[in-house]
Amino acid sequence: MMKRIIQLISTVLFNGYLVGFAKGSIYMGGLKVTCVPVLNCYSCPGALGSCPIGSLQGVLKSKNSNFSFYVLGSIMLFGIVLGRVICGFLCPFGFLQDLLYKIPLKKHNEFKFDKQLRYLKYVVLVVLVILGPMFITNQFGEGDPLFCKWLCPAGTLEAGIPLAIANDGIRGALGFMFSYKVAILIVILLLSIKIYRPFCKFLCPLGGIYGLFNRFSFYQMSVDHNTCINCNRCIEACKMNVDVINNINSAECIRCGDCVKVCPVDAIDSGFVKEFNKIKNEG
Amino acid sequence: MVKIRYILLTMAIVLVCVGVYFGEQEMVLSKAIRICLECIGIG
């Protein structure tokens, strides 16, 4: 319950400019100078901060620069402090996928090529987020944000649809690309009913980056192997299919805490490293 | 592990500071206050 409350607060907090939804416009104030830690489209009428992936693509290749220290540093800072707890507790699109997975239909969380498909998010990161904007530019020398343009379902849901509803000008300009992006969004949302967080598992470049920091972040999960009775309940409870006992800080762990809840002997702990003195396994 | 953690934290802070020194936050702001046509499926 606490997790849901945090997810709800975070969704409202990152999209708190409610006037924008009514007016069909976006917030244009100074808060957007900062990147938020989550995949939250800055063209969402309510968005108060900048999406780190959108910003990375926008700034990585522009007429003034070929690199973005500021955005990369911000992403790294979020990653090293929190790791993928951001995915588990703060991401609005992750929250939506969590809610859809609650729909009581048969689940398909384990399937062939699941492990291989996890690497797809890194392909998305390298090809669509980094290389695409660096090498494909418009007449003004600005990089083409391929991820936002061809894949990001959060942009369609948080920005495209609300703006299309409330803004006549934008509604009039919609065409094939919008239909294509809505189709992508619908496929991901439908998959979310059957598979736990498919976008986070297979496609999210930001989750991919944060995953790389999981092992080093200040927020850690730990298993006390002296207390653990190897009942495997944690592994069965993990919807991200992490080997909790042997690799709890895996890049795939979103620190949702499901394993902590089911452990019958309280052998699993989570928190900032200074907080627990009994980290037996950081790896 | 503890060393790596602090090295990465320092690197992140340095990167942000370098970015601010070059005024990159203004570029982020200038992008974010315009509706991104690609994001919403027009561009």
CSV table of C-alpha atoms in Angstrom, one decimal:
chain,number,residue,atom,x,y,z
A,1,MET,CA,0.0,0.0,0.0
A,2,MET,CA,2.8,2.4,0.9
A,3,LYS,CA,4.4,1.7,-2.5
A,4,ARG,CA,1.2,2.7,-4.3
A,5,ILE,CA,0.9,5.9,-2.3
A,6,ILE,CA,4.5,6.8,-3.2
A,7,GLN,CA,3.9,6.0,-6.8
A,8,LEU,CA,0.7,8.2,-6.8
A,9,ILE,CA,2.4,11.1,-5.1
A,10,SER,CA,5.4,10.9,-7.5
A,11,THR,CA,3.1,10.8,-10.5
A,12,VAL,CA,1.2,13.9,-9.3
A,13,LEU,CA,4.3,15.7,-8.2
A,14,PHE,CA,6.1,15.3,-11.5
A,15,ASN,CA,2.9,16.3,-13.4
A,16,GLY,CA,1.5,18.9,-11.0
A,17,TYR,CA,0.8,21.7,-13.6
A,18,LEU,CA,-2.9,20.9,-13.8
A,19,VAL,CA,-3.8,24.1,-15.6
A,20,GLY,CA,-1.9,22.7,-18.6
A,21,PHE,CA,-4.4,19.8,-19.0
A,22,ALA,CA,-7.3,22.3,-19.1
A,23,LYS,CA,-5.6,24.7,-21.5
A,24,GLY,CA,-3.9,22.2,-23.8
A,25,SER,CA,-0.5,23.8,-23.2
A,26,ILE,CA,2.6,23.0,-21.3
A,27,TYR,CA,4.4,24.5,-18.3
A,28,MET,CA,7.1,26.9,-19.4
A,29,GLY,CA,8.6,27.9,-16.1
A,30,GLY,CA,12.1,27.6,-14.7
A,31,LEU,CA,11.7,24.3,-12.9
A,32,LYS,CA,12.2,22.6,-16.3
A,33,VAL,CA,15.8,23.4,-16.1
A,34,THR,CA,16.1,20.3,-13.9
A,35,CYS,CA,15.8,16.7,-15.1
A,36,VAL,CA,13.3,14.5,-13.2
A,37,PRO,CA,14.6,11.0,-12.4
A,38,VAL,CA,11.9,9.2,-14.3
A,39,LEU,CA,10.7,8.8,-17.9
A,40,ASN,CA,8.1,11.6,-17.8
A,41,CYS,CA,7.6,13.5,-21.1
A,42,TYR,CA,8.3,17.2,-20.8
A,43,SER,CA,5.6,17.9,-23.3
A,44,CYS,CA,3.0,16.5,-20.9
A,45,PRO,CA,0.7,19.4,-20.1
A,46,GLY,CA,1.3,18.8,-16.4
A,47,ALA,CA,5.1,18.1,-16.5
A,48,LEU,CA,7.1,20.4,-14.1
A,49,GLY,CA,10.5,19.0,-15.0
A,50,SER,CA,12.4,17.6,-18.0
A,51,CYS,CA,12.6,14.0,-19.0
A,52,PRO,CA,16.2,12.9,-18.9
A,53,ILE,CA,16.0,10.8,-22.0
A,54,GLY,CA,14.2,13.5,-24.0
A,55,SER,CA,16.8,16.0,-22.8
A,56,LEU,CA,19.7,13.7,-23.5
A,57,GLN,CA,18.5,13.3,-27.1
A,58,GLY,CA,17.8,17.1,-27.4
A,59,VAL,CA,21.1,18.3,-26.1
A,60,LEU,CA,23.4,15.5,-27.2
A,61,LYS,CA,23.6,16.9,-30.7
A,62,SER,CA,22.6,20.5,-31.2
A,63,LYS,CA,24.1,23.4,-33.1
A,64,ASN,CA,26.0,24.3,-29.9
A,65,SER,CA,27.2,21.0,-28.6
A,66,ASN,CA,28.0,17.3,-29.2
A,67,PHE,CA,27.8,16.1,-25.7
A,68,SER,CA,25.7,16.7,-22.6
A,69,PHE,CA,27.6,16.7,-19.3
A,70,TYR,CA,24.6,18.1,-17.4
A,71,VAL,CA,22.1,15.5,-18.5
A,72,LEU,CA,24.5,12.6,-18.3
A,73,GLY,CA,25.6,13.8,-14.8
A,74,SER,CA,22.0,14.1,-13.7
A,75,ILE,CA,21.2,10.6,-14.8
A,76,MET,CA,24.3,9.2,-13.2
A,77,LEU,CA,23.5,11.1,-10.0
A,78,PHE,CA,20.0,9.6,-9.8
A,79,GLY,CA,21.4,6.2,-10.7
A,80,ILE,CA,24.2,6.1,-8.1
A,81,VAL,CA,22.0,7.3,-5.3
A,82,LEU,CA,18.9,5.2,-5.9
A,83,GLY,CA,19.5,2.7,-8.8
A,84,ARG,CA,16.3,1.1,-10.1
A,85,VAL,CA,14.3,1.9,-7.0
A,86,ILE,CA,13.3,4.9,-9.2
A,87,CYS,CA,11.6,2.4,-11.6
A,88,GLY,CA,9.9,0.5,-8.7
A,89,PHE,CA,8.6,3.5,-6.7
A,90,LEU,CA,8.8,6.8,-8.7
A,91,CYS,CA,8.1,6.2,-12.4
A,92,PRO,CA,4.6,7.1,-13.5
A,93,PHE,CA,4.7,4.8,-16.5
A,94,GLY,CA,5.9,2.0,-14.3
A,95,PHE,CA,3.0,2.8,-11.9
A,96,LEU,CA,0.5,2.4,-14.8
A,97,GLN,CA,2.0,-0.9,-15.8
A,98,ASP,CA,1.7,-2.1,-12.2
A,99,LEU,CA,-2.0,-1.2,-12.1
A,100,LEU,CA,-2.7,-3.0,-15.4
A,101,TYR,CA,-0.9,-6.1,-14.2
A,102,LYS,CA,-3.5,-6.2,-11.4
A,103,ILE,CA,-6.2,-7.1,-13.9
A,104,PRO,CA,-7.0,-10.7,-13.0
A,105,LEU,CA,-6.1,-12.5,-16.3
A,106,LYS,CA,-3.7,-15.4,-16.7
A,107,LYS,CA,-0.1,-14.1,-16.6
A,108,HIS,CA,2.8,-15.1,-18.9
A,109,ASN,CA,5.8,-13.9,-16.9
A,110,GLU,CA,8.1,-16.7,-17.9
A,111,PHE,CA,8.7,-17.4,-21.6
A,112,LYS,CA,11.3,-18.3,-24.1
A,113,PHE,CA,13.8,-15.6,-25.0
A,114,ASP,CA,12.9,-13.5,-21.9
A,115,LYS,CA,16.6,-13.3,-20.9
A,116,GLN,CA,17.7,-12.3,-24.4
A,117,LEU,CA,15.0,-9.7,-24.8
A,118,ARG,CA,16.2,-7.9,-21.6
A,119,TYR,CA,19.2,-6.7,-23.7
A,120,LEU,CA,16.9,-5.0,-26.1
A,121,LYS,CA,16.7,-1.9,-23.8
A,122,TYR,CA,20.4,-1.4,-24.3
A,123,VAL,CA,20.0,-1.6,-28.1
A,124,VAL,CA,17.3,1.0,-27.7
A,125,LEU,CA,19.6,3.1,-25.6
A,126,VAL,CA,22.6,3.0,-28.0
A,127,VAL,CA,20.8,3.1,-31.3
A,128,LEU,CA,17.7,5.3,-30.7
A,129,VAL,CA,18.8,7.5,-27.8
A,130,ILE,CA,22.6,8.0,-28.5
A,131,LEU,CA,23.6,7.2,-32.1
A,132,GLY,CA,20.4,8.2,-33.8
A,133,PRO,CA,20.3,11.8,-32.7
A,134,MET,CA,24.1,12.1,-33.1
A,135,PHE,CA,24.1,11.1,-36.8
A,136,ILE,CA,20.6,12.0,-38.0
A,137,THR,CA,20.1,15.7,-37.9
A,138,ASN,CA,17.7,18.2,-39.3
A,139,GLN,CA,18.5,21.3,-41.4
A,140,PHE,CA,19.3,23.3,-38.2
A,141,GLY,CA,21.9,20.7,-37.1
A,142,GLU,CA,19.7,19.4,-34.3
A,143,GLY,CA,19.6,15.7,-33.6
A,144,ASP,CA,16.5,13.7,-34.4
A,145,PRO,CA,15.1,12.3,-31.1
A,146,LEU,CA,14.5,8.8,-32.5
A,147,PHE,CA,13.4,7.2,-29.2
A,148,CYS,CA,10.7,9.9,-28.5
A,149,LYS,CA,9.7,9.8,-32.2
A,150,TRP,CA,9.4,6.1,-32.8
A,151,LEU,CA,9.0,4.3,-29.5
A,152,CYS,CA,8.3,6.2,-26.3
A,153,PRO,CA,4.8,5.3,-25.2
A,154,ALA,CA,5.0,7.7,-22.2
A,155,GLY,CA,5.1,10.6,-24.6
A,156,THR,CA,2.0,9.5,-26.4
A,157,LEU,CA,0.1,8.8,-23.2
A,158,GLU,CA,1.3,11.8,-21.1
A,159,ALA,CA,1.7,14.4,-23.9
A,160,GLY,CA,0.2,13.3,-27.2
A,161,ILE,CA,-3.3,12.3,-26.1
A,162,PRO,CA,-3.9,15.0,-23.5
A,163,LEU,CA,-2.7,17.7,-25.9
A,164,ALA,CA,-4.8,16.3,-28.8
A,165,ILE,CA,-7.9,16.4,-26.6
A,166,ALA,CA,-7.4,19.9,-25.3
A,167,ASN,CA,-5.6,21.7,-28.1
A,168,ASP,CA,-7.5,22.2,-31.4
A,169,GLY,CA,-4.3,23.2,-33.3
A,170,ILE,CA,-2.5,20.0,-32.3
A,171,ARG,CA,-5.6,17.8,-33.0
A,172,GLY,CA,-5.8,19.2,-36.5
A,173,ALA,CA,-2.1,18.3,-37.2
A,174,LEU,CA,-2.3,14.7,-36.2
A,175,GLY,CA,-1.6,12.1,-38.9
A,176,PHE,CA,0.0,8.7,-39.5
A,177,MET,CA,2.8,9.2,-36.9
A,178,PHE,CA,0.2,9.8,-34.1
A,179,SER,CA,-1.7,6.7,-35.1
A,180,TYR,CA,1.5,4.7,-35.2
A,181,LYS,CA,2.5,5.9,-31.7
A,182,VAL,CA,-1.0,5.2,-30.3
A,183,ALA,CA,-0.7,1.7,-31.7
A,184,ILE,CA,2.7,1.2,-29.9
A,185,LEU,CA,1.1,2.5,-26.7
A,186,ILE,CA,-1.9,0.1,-27.0
A,187,VAL,CA,0.4,-2.9,-27.6
A,188,ILE,CA,2.5,-2.1,-24.6
A,189,LEU,CA,-0.5,-1.5,-22.3
A,190,LEU,CA,-2.2,-4.7,-23.4
A,191,LEU,CA,1.1,-6.6,-22.9
A,192,SER,CA,1.2,-5.1,-19.4
A,193,ILE,CA,-1.9,-7.0,-18.4
A,194,LYS,CA,-0.2,-10.4,-19.2
A,195,ILE,CA,3.5,-9.6,-18.6
A,196,TYR,CA,4.8,-7.7,-15.6
A,197,ARG,CA,6.2,-4.3,-16.8
A,198,PRO,CA,7.1,-5.3,-20.3
A,199,PHE,CA,8.3,-1.7,-21.2
A,200,CYS,CA,10.6,-1.7,-18.1
A,201,LYS,CA,11.9,-5.2,-18.8
A,202,PHE,CA,12.6,-4.9,-22.5
A,203,LEU,CA,12.5,-1.4,-23.8
A,204,CYS,CA,13.2,1.4,-21.3
A,205,PRO,CA,16.6,3.0,-21.9
A,206,LEU,CA,16.5,4.9,-18.6
A,207,GLY,CA,15.8,1.7,-16.7
A,208,GLY,CA,18.7,0.1,-18.6
A,209,ILE,CA,21.1,2.9,-17.4
A,210,TYR,CA,19.8,2.8,-13.8
A,211,GLY,CA,20.2,-1.0,-13.9
A,212,LEU,CA,23.9,-0.6,-14.5
A,213,PHE,CA,24.1,1.3,-11.2
A,214,ASN,CA,22.1,-1.2,-9.1
A,215,ARG,CA,25.2,-2.9,-7.9
A,216,PHE,CA,26.9,0.4,-6.8
A,217,SER,CA,24.0,2.6,-5.7
A,218,PHE,CA,23.7,3.9,-2.2
A,219,TYR,CA,20.3,2.2,-2.0
A,220,GLN,CA,20.9,-1.5,-1.8
A,221,MET,CA,19.1,-4.8,-1.3
A,222,SER,CA,20.8,-7.4,0.7
A,223,VAL,CA,20.3,-11.1,1.6
A,224,ASP,CA,21.5,-12.4,5.0
A,225,HIS,CA,22.7,-15.8,3.9
A,226,ASN,CA,23.1,-16.9,7.5
A,227,THR,CA,19.4,-16.4,8.1
A,228,CYS,CA,18.1,-17.5,4.6
A,229,ILE,CA,16.6,-20.9,4.6
A,230,ASN,CA,16.6,-21.2,0.8
A,231,CYS,CA,12.8,-21.7,0.6
A,232,ASN,CA,12.9,-19.8,-2.8
A,233,ARG,CA,9.7,-17.9,-2.0
A,234,CYS,CA,11.5,-14.7,-2.9
A,235,ILE,CA,12.4,-16.0,-6.3
A,236,GLU,CA,8.9,-17.1,-7.0
A,237,ALA,CA,7.5,-13.8,-5.8
A,238,CYS,CA,9.8,-11.7,-8.1
A,239,LYS,CA,7.9,-10.6,-11.2
A,240,MET,CA,11.1,-9.3,-12.7
A,241,ASN,CA,12.5,-12.9,-12.6
A,242,VAL,CA,15.6,-12.0,-10.6
A,243,ASP,CA,17.6,-14.7,-8.9
A,244,VAL,CA,17.1,-13.0,-5.5
A,245,ILE,CA,19.2,-15.3,-3.4
A,246,ASN,CA,22.3,-15.2,-5.6
A,247,ASN,CA,22.1,-11.9,-7.4
A,248,ILE,CA,19.7,-9.6,-5.5
A,249,ASN,CA,21.3,-6.4,-6.9
A,250,SER,CA,20.9,-7.5,-10.5
A,251,ALA,CA,20.4,-4.9,-13.2
A,252,GLU,CA,16.9,-6.2,-13.6
A,253,CYS,CA,15.8,-5.6,-10.0
A,254,ILE,CA,13.5,-2.6,-9.6
A,255,ARG,CA,13.6,-2.8,-5.8
A,256,CYS,CA,9.8,-3.2,-5.6
A,257,GLY,CA,10.2,-5.0,-2.3
A,258,ASP,CA,8.0,-8.0,-3.1
A,259,CYS,CA,10.8,-10.4,-2.1
A,260,VAL,CA,11.2,-8.6,1.3
A,261,LYS,CA,7.5,-9.0,2.0
A,262,VAL,CA,7.4,-12.8,1.3
A,263,CYS,CA,10.6,-13.8,3.2
A,264,PRO,CA,9.4,-15.9,6.2
A,265,VAL,CA,12.7,-15.3,8.1
A,266,ASP,CA,13.3,-11.6,7.3
A,267,ALA,CA,16.5,-12.4,5.6
A,268,ILE,CA,16.1,-9.7,2.9
A,269,ASP,CA,16.6,-6.1,3.6
A,270,SER,CA,16.7,-2.9,1.6
A,271,GLY,CA,17.7,0.7,2.3
A,272,PHE,CA,20.5,3.1,2.0
A,273,VAL,CA,23.9,1.5,2.8
A,274,LYS,CA,24.5,3.5,5.9
A,275,GLU,CA,21.2,2.4,7.3
A,276,PHE,CA,21.9,-1.3,7.7
A,277,ASN,CA,25.0,-2.6,9.4
A,278,LYS,CA,24.4,-6.2,8.3
A,279,ILE,CA,25.0,-6.1,4.6
A,280,LYS,CA,26.3,-9.6,4.0
A,281,ASN,CA,25.9,-9.5,0.3
A,282,GLU,CA,26.2,-6.4,-1.8
A,283,GLY,CA,26.9,-8.4,-5.0
B,1,MET,CA,32.6,-1.4,-3.7
B,2,VAL,CA,32.4,1.5,-1.3
B,3,LYS,CA,35.3,3.3,-3.3
B,4,ILE,CA,33.6,2.8,-6.6
B,5,ARG,CA,30.3,4.1,-5.2
B,6,TYR,CA,32.0,7.4,-4.1
B,7,ILE,CA,34.0,7.7,-7.3
B,8,LEU,CA,30.8,7.4,-9.3
B,9,LEU,CA,29.1,9.9,-7.1
B,10,THR,CA,31.9,12.4,-7.5
B,11,MET,CA,32.0,11.8,-11.3
B,12,ALA,CA,28.3,12.5,-11.4
B,13,ILE,CA,28.6,15.7,-9.4
B,14,VAL,CA,31.5,16.9,-11.5
B,15,LEU,CA,29.6,16.2,-14.8
B,16,VAL,CA,26.7,18.2,-13.6
B,17,CYS,CA,28.9,21.1,-12.5
B,18,VAL,CA,30.8,21.0,-15.9
B,19,GLY,CA,27.4,21.0,-17.6
B,20,VAL,CA,26.2,24.0,-15.6
B,21,TYR,CA,29.5,25.8,-16.3
B,22,PHE,CA,28.9,25.4,-20.0
B,23,GLY,CA,25.3,26.6,-19.6
B,24,GLU,CA,23.8,23.3,-20.7
B,25,GLN,CA,20.9,23.6,-18.3
B,26,GLU,CA,19.7,26.5,-20.4
B,27,MET,CA,19.6,24.2,-23.5
B,28,VAL,CA,17.6,21.7,-21.5
B,29,LEU,CA,15.2,24.4,-20.5
B,30,SER,CA,14.9,25.8,-24.0
B,31,LYS,CA,14.0,22.3,-25.3
B,32,ALA,CA,11.6,21.5,-22.5
B,33,ILE,CA,9.5,24.6,-22.7
B,34,ARG,CA,8.6,24.0,-26.3
B,35,ILE,CA,6.1,21.2,-27.2
B,36,CYS,CA,8.2,18.4,-28.7
B,37,LEU,CA,6.3,17.5,-31.9
B,38,GLU,CA,8.2,14.1,-32.2
B,39,CYS,CA,7.2,13.1,-28.7
B,40,ILE,CA,3.5,13.7,-29.3
B,41,GLY,CA,3.5,12.0,-32.7
B,42,ILE,CA,3.4,15.0,-35.1
B,43,GLY,CA,7.0,15.5,-36.1
